[in-house]
CSV table of C-alpha atoms in Angstrom, one decimal:
chain,number,residue,atom,x,y,z
A,152,MET,CA,80.4,109.1,36.0
A,153,ASN,CA,83.5,109.9,38.1
A,154,ARG,CA,85.5,112.7,36.7
A,155,ASP,CA,88.8,114.2,37.8
A,156,PHE,CA,88.3,117.9,38.7
A,157,ASN,CA,91.9,119.0,38.1
A,158,LEU,CA,92.0,117.4,34.7
A,159,TRP,CA,88.6,119.0,33.8
A,160,LEU,CA,89.8,122.4,35.0
A,161,SER,CA,93.1,122.0,33.0
A,162,GLU,CA,90.9,122.0,29.9
A,163,PHE,CA,89.6,125.5,30.4
A,164,ARG,CA,90.3,128.0,27.7
A,165,ASP,CA,92.1,131.4,27.9
A,166,SER,CA,89.6,133.0,25.6
A,167,ILE,CA,86.6,132.3,23.2
A,168,ALA,CA,86.8,135.7,21.5
A,169,ASN,CA,85.6,135.6,17.9
A,170,TYR,CA,86.4,138.2,15.2
A,171,GLY,CA,83.5,140.5,16.2
A,172,TYR,CA,84.4,140.5,19.9
A,173,TYR,CA,86.9,143.3,19.8
A,174,ILE,CA,85.1,146.2,18.1
A,175,ASP,CA,81.5,146.4,16.8
A,176,PHE,CA,82.4,148.6,13.8
A,177,LYS,CA,78.8,148.7,12.5
A,178,LYS,CA,77.8,150.4,15.8
A,179,VAL,CA,80.8,152.7,15.6
A,180,TYR,CA,79.9,153.9,12.1
A,181,ARG,CA,76.3,154.2,13.0
A,182,ASN,CA,77.0,156.4,16.0
A,183,VAL,CA,79.4,158.7,14.0
A,184,ASP,CA,76.9,158.9,11.0
A,185,SER,CA,74.3,160.2,13.4
A,186,LEU,CA,76.5,163.2,14.1
A,187,LYS,CA,78.3,163.5,10.7
A,188,VAL,CA,76.6,166.7,9.6
A,189,GLU,CA,77.2,168.5,12.8
A,190,LEU,CA,80.8,167.3,13.1
A,191,ASN,CA,81.5,168.6,9.6
A,192,ILE,CA,80.1,172.0,10.6
A,193,LEU,CA,82.4,172.0,13.6
A,194,ASN,CA,85.3,171.2,11.2
A,195,SER,CA,85.2,174.9,10.2
A,196,LEU,CA,86.7,175.7,13.6
A,197,ILE,CA,89.9,173.7,13.0
A,198,GLY,CA,92.8,176.1,12.8
A,199,SER,CA,90.7,179.1,13.7
A,200,LYS,CA,92.6,182.2,14.9
A,201,ASP,CA,89.6,183.6,16.7
A,202,ILE,CA,87.9,180.4,17.8
A,203,GLU,CA,85.8,181.8,20.7
A,204,ASN,CA,84.0,184.3,18.6
A,205,GLU,CA,83.7,181.9,15.7
A,206,PHE,CA,82.4,179.2,18.0
A,207,GLU,CA,79.8,181.6,19.3
A,208,CYS,CA,78.6,182.5,15.8
A,209,LEU,CA,78.5,178.9,14.7
A,210,VAL,CA,76.5,177.7,17.7
A,211,THR,CA,74.2,180.6,17.5
A,212,LYS,CA,73.5,179.7,13.8
A,213,TYR,CA,73.6,175.9,14.3
A,214,PRO,CA,72.8,175.2,17.9
A,215,GLU,CA,72.4,171.4,17.1
A,216,THR,CA,76.2,171.3,16.8
A,217,LEU,CA,76.4,171.3,20.6
A,218,LYS,CA,75.2,167.7,20.7
A,219,CYS,CA,78.6,166.7,19.3
A,220,ILE,CA,80.6,168.0,22.2
A,221,PRO,CA,80.2,165.1,24.6
A,222,VAL,CA,81.5,162.5,22.1
A,223,LEU,CA,84.6,164.7,21.6
A,224,LEU,CA,85.3,164.1,25.3
A,225,ALA,CA,84.5,160.4,25.1
A,226,VAL,CA,81.3,160.9,27.1
A,227,ARG,CA,78.1,159.0,26.5
A,228,SER,CA,75.7,161.5,28.0
A,229,ASN,CA,73.9,164.6,26.9
A,230,GLU,CA,74.8,166.2,30.2
A,231,ILE,CA,78.2,166.8,31.7
A,232,TYR,CA,79.0,168.0,35.2
A,233,ALA,CA,82.0,170.2,35.9
A,234,ILE,CA,83.2,172.0,39.0
A,235,ASP,CA,86.2,174.3,39.8
A,236,ALA,CA,86.9,177.4,41.8
A,237,ASP,CA,84.5,179.4,39.6
A,238,GLY,CA,81.5,177.3,40.4
A,239,GLU,CA,79.8,174.0,39.5
A,240,TYR,CA,77.6,173.5,36.5
A,241,ILE,CA,75.6,170.8,34.6
A,242,TYR,CA,75.9,171.4,30.9
A,243,ASN,CA,73.2,170.1,28.7
A,244,PHE,CA,74.3,169.6,25.1
A,245,LYS,CA,71.0,168.4,23.7
A,246,GLU,CA,68.8,171.1,25.2
A,247,PRO,CA,71.2,174.0,26.0
A,248,ASN,CA,70.5,175.3,29.5
A,249,LEU,CA,73.3,177.8,30.0
A,250,THR,CA,74.6,180.9,28.3
A,251,ILE,CA,76.9,180.8,25.3
A,252,ASP,CA,79.7,182.3,27.4
A,253,ARG,CA,79.4,179.3,29.8
A,254,TYR,CA,79.7,176.9,26.9
A,255,LYS,CA,82.7,178.8,25.6
A,256,GLU,CA,84.2,178.4,29.1
A,257,PHE,CA,83.5,174.7,29.0
A,258,MET,CA,85.3,174.4,25.6
A,259,ARG,CA,88.2,176.4,26.9
A,260,LYS,CA,88.7,174.6,30.2
A,261,THR,CA,88.3,171.1,28.8
A,262,GLY,CA,90.9,171.8,26.1
A,263,LEU,CA,88.6,171.4,23.1
A,264,PHE,CA,89.3,174.9,21.9
A,265,ASP,CA,93.0,174.1,22.0
A,266,LEU,CA,92.4,170.9,20.2
A,267,LEU,CA,90.7,172.7,17.4
A,268,SER,CA,92.5,176.0,17.1
A,269,ASN,CA,96.0,174.4,17.2
A,270,HIS,CA,95.1,172.0,14.4
A,271,ILE,CA,95.8,169.0,16.6
A,272,VAL,CA,93.2,167.1,14.7
A,273,ASN,CA,92.4,167.5,11.0
A,274,ASN,CA,88.9,166.1,10.8
A,275,LEU,CA,86.3,165.7,13.5
A,276,VAL,CA,84.5,162.9,11.8
A,277,ASP,CA,87.8,160.8,11.8
A,278,TYR,CA,88.5,161.9,15.4
A,279,ALA,CA,85.0,160.9,16.5
A,280,THR,CA,85.4,157.6,14.8
A,281,GLY,CA,88.5,157.0,16.9
A,282,VAL,CA,86.7,158.0,20.1
A,283,GLU,CA,83.7,155.8,19.3
A,284,THR,CA,86.1,152.9,18.7
A,285,GLY,CA,87.7,153.4,22.1
A,286,LEU,CA,84.3,153.7,23.8
A,287,ASP,CA,83.1,150.5,22.1
A,288,SER,CA,86.0,148.5,23.6
A,289,ASN,CA,84.1,148.9,26.9
A,290,GLY,CA,81.4,146.8,25.4
A,291,ARG,CA,83.6,143.7,25.2
A,292,LYS,CA,82.5,142.6,28.7
A,293,ASN,CA,78.9,142.3,27.5
A,294,ARG,CA,79.9,140.8,24.2
A,295,GLY,CA,82.1,138.3,26.1
A,296,GLY,CA,79.1,137.2,28.1
A,297,HIS,CA,77.1,136.5,24.9
A,298,LEU,CA,80.0,134.6,23.3
A,299,MET,CA,79.5,131.6,25.6
A,300,GLU,CA,75.7,131.7,25.1
A,301,ASN,CA,76.2,131.7,21.4
A,302,LEU,CA,78.7,128.9,21.6
A,303,VAL,CA,76.4,126.7,23.7
A,304,GLU,CA,73.4,127.5,21.5
A,305,SER,CA,75.4,126.4,18.4
A,306,TYR,CA,75.9,123.0,20.0
A,307,ILE,CA,72.2,122.8,21.1
A,308,GLN,CA,71.3,123.3,17.5
A,309,LYS,CA,73.9,120.8,16.3
A,310,ALA,CA,72.3,118.3,18.6
A,311,GLY,CA,69.1,118.7,16.6
A,312,PHE,CA,67.0,120.9,18.9
A,313,LEU,CA,64.9,123.6,17.3
A,314,LYS,CA,64.5,127.1,18.7
A,315,GLY,CA,61.0,127.9,19.9
A,316,LYS,CA,60.0,124.2,19.6
A,317,THR,CA,62.4,122.0,21.6
A,318,TYR,CA,64.7,124.7,23.0
A,319,PHE,CA,64.0,128.2,24.3
A,320,LYS,CA,66.2,131.2,25.2
A,321,GLU,CA,65.9,133.2,28.4
A,322,MET,CA,63.0,131.6,30.2
A,323,TYR,CA,61.8,132.5,33.7
A,324,ILE,CA,60.7,129.8,36.1
A,325,HIS,CA,57.0,131.0,35.9
A,326,GLU,CA,57.2,130.7,32.1
A,327,ILE,CA,58.4,127.1,32.4
A,328,THR,CA,55.7,126.3,34.9
A,329,GLU,CA,53.0,127.8,32.7
A,330,LYS,CA,54.2,126.0,29.5
A,331,TRP,CA,54.7,122.5,30.9
A,332,GLY,CA,52.9,122.5,34.3
A,333,ILE,CA,56.0,121.7,36.4
A,334,ASP,CA,56.4,123.1,39.9
A,335,LEU,CA,59.8,124.8,40.2
A,336,SER,CA,59.1,126.6,43.4
A,337,ALA,CA,61.9,124.7,45.1
A,338,ILE,CA,64.4,126.8,43.2
A,339,SER,CA,64.9,129.7,45.5
A,340,ASN,CA,67.8,131.5,43.6
A,341,GLN,CA,69.2,132.5,47.1
A,342,GLY,CA,66.2,134.7,47.7
A,343,LYS,CA,67.0,136.9,44.7
A,344,MET,CA,64.6,137.8,42.0
A,345,GLU,CA,62.9,135.0,40.0
A,346,LYS,CA,65.4,132.7,38.3
A,347,ARG,CA,65.8,133.0,34.5
A,348,PHE,CA,67.7,130.3,32.6
A,349,ASP,CA,69.8,131.1,29.6
A,350,PHE,CA,68.3,128.1,27.8
A,351,VAL,CA,65.6,125.5,28.4
A,352,ILE,CA,65.6,122.3,26.5
A,353,LYS,CA,62.5,120.1,26.4
A,354,THR,CA,62.7,116.4,25.6
A,355,ASP,CA,60.0,113.7,25.9
A,356,ASP,CA,60.8,113.0,29.5
A,357,MET,CA,62.9,115.9,30.9
A,358,ILE,CA,63.1,119.6,31.1
A,359,TYR,CA,66.7,121.0,31.2
A,360,GLY,CA,67.4,124.4,32.7
A,361,ILE,CA,70.7,125.6,31.4
A,362,GLU,CA,73.1,128.3,32.5
A,363,THR,CA,76.2,129.5,30.6
A,364,ASN,CA,79.2,131.7,31.4
A,365,PHE,CA,82.8,132.2,30.6
A,366,TYR,CA,85.3,134.0,32.9
A,367,ALA,CA,88.6,135.0,31.3
A,368,SER,CA,89.6,136.8,34.6
A,369,GLY,CA,89.0,136.3,38.3
A,370,GLY,CA,86.9,138.2,40.7
A,371,SER,CA,84.5,137.9,43.6
A,372,LYS,CA,81.6,137.2,41.3
A,373,LEU,CA,83.0,133.7,40.5
A,374,ASN,CA,82.6,132.5,44.1
A,375,GLU,CA,79.1,133.9,44.3
A,376,THR,CA,78.2,132.2,41.0
A,377,SER,CA,79.6,128.9,42.1
A,378,ARG,CA,77.7,128.9,45.4
A,379,SER,CA,74.5,130.0,43.8
A,380,TYR,CA,74.6,127.3,41.1
A,381,LYS,CA,75.5,124.7,43.7
A,382,GLN,CA,72.4,125.5,45.6
A,383,ILE,CA,70.2,125.6,42.5
A,384,SER,CA,71.5,122.1,41.5
A,385,GLN,CA,70.7,120.7,44.9
A,386,GLU,CA,67.2,122.2,44.8
A,387,ALA,CA,66.6,121.0,41.3
A,388,GLU,CA,67.4,117.4,42.4
A,389,THR,CA,64.2,117.5,44.4
A,390,ILE,CA,62.1,118.1,41.3
A,391,ASP,CA,61.0,115.2,39.2
A,392,GLY,CA,61.3,115.9,35.5
A,393,PHE,CA,63.7,118.8,35.8
A,394,THR,CA,67.5,118.9,35.5
A,395,PHE,CA,69.9,121.8,36.0
A,396,VAL,CA,72.9,122.0,33.6
A,397,TRP,CA,75.8,124.4,33.9
A,398,PHE,CA,78.2,125.1,31.0
A,399,THR,CA,81.2,127.2,32.2
A,400,ASP,CA,84.8,127.7,31.2
A,401,GLY,CA,87.6,130.3,31.3
A,402,LYS,CA,91.0,130.6,33.0
A,403,GLY,CA,89.4,133.0,35.5
A,404,TRP,CA,88.2,130.0,37.4
A,405,ASN,CA,91.7,129.3,38.6
A,406,SER,CA,91.3,132.1,41.1
A,407,ALA,CA,88.1,130.5,42.5
A,408,LYS,CA,89.2,126.9,42.0
A,409,HIS,CA,88.2,125.6,45.5
A,410,ASN,CA,84.6,127.0,45.3
A,411,LEU,CA,84.2,125.6,41.8
A,412,GLU,CA,85.5,122.2,43.0
A,413,GLU,CA,82.9,122.1,45.8
A,414,THR,CA,80.2,122.6,43.2
A,415,PHE,CA,81.8,120.1,40.8
A,416,ASP,CA,81.8,117.5,43.6
A,417,VAL,CA,78.0,117.7,44.2
A,418,MET,CA,76.7,118.8,40.7
A,419,ASN,CA,76.0,116.0,38.2
A,420,HIS,CA,75.7,118.2,35.2
A,421,ILE,CA,78.5,120.8,35.1
A,422,TYR,CA,80.5,120.9,31.8
A,423,ASN,CA,83.1,122.9,29.9
A,424,ILE,CA,83.7,123.6,26.3
A,425,ASN,CA,85.7,120.4,25.8
A,426,ASP,CA,82.7,118.5,27.0
A,427,LEU,CA,80.6,120.3,24.4
A,428,GLU,CA,83.0,119.4,21.7
A,429,ASN,CA,82.8,115.8,22.8
A,430,GLY,CA,79.1,115.7,22.3
A,431,ILE,CA,77.8,116.0,25.9
A,432,ILE,CA,74.5,117.5,24.8
A,433,GLU,CA,73.8,114.5,22.6
A,434,THR,CA,74.8,112.2,25.4
A,435,LEU,CA,72.4,113.9,27.8
């Protein structure tokens, strides 16, 4: 089947974000709930006129409140490194490793004492919820990667394949070989670690190894991906009973158009979302 690359590329989407892509609020609430008691104890410092002494008394009585400090600075770690003219320190907030005076200095120099004593925030649980929401936005990249997988999987299921029976998720080459006795040693994966396919579909006379991705923005990774999949497709053509299929989309490919076109010209089974919508899985 002869296809026009430019027409195919023009069908690529700007985004495939669903409603859950932007923020995982369940995760946000779960993270805040795990600190809610300690955050409410720290709330007693809001508006304090003698915050350093009150902080010392509070931490001495409730040392577990220290574990809240990193999230107040939007840090996902129990340890925080800091250096200035007075020295360099690694502060452990789960298992305190420094004197209370040193932690007071940390609170002063990071601005947290000012945040609390000047009543800039009214409630640390609400504040932490905002911080966690901001931190979770960093997870969009990972969620974006799964969006295309989920989309392709929905079409695999729509075509009548059953998970664990006729299609499988995240299978390594050795697992495919062990399950169906097919030799896939020709697939070198550019000398990297053993290849793992996002999906594997098994029909009566063919095994399909499937990769999926979506790129909303450009970058060097796109060229590497295109070259790698081109090589895999050429290696797969030497194996009887095995077909490599690549589902990709996203306007980010405009920045790597030429590399993608080279792969498109030699790869028989490269498809976009529009192809999925038009029933390419059933056709295959």
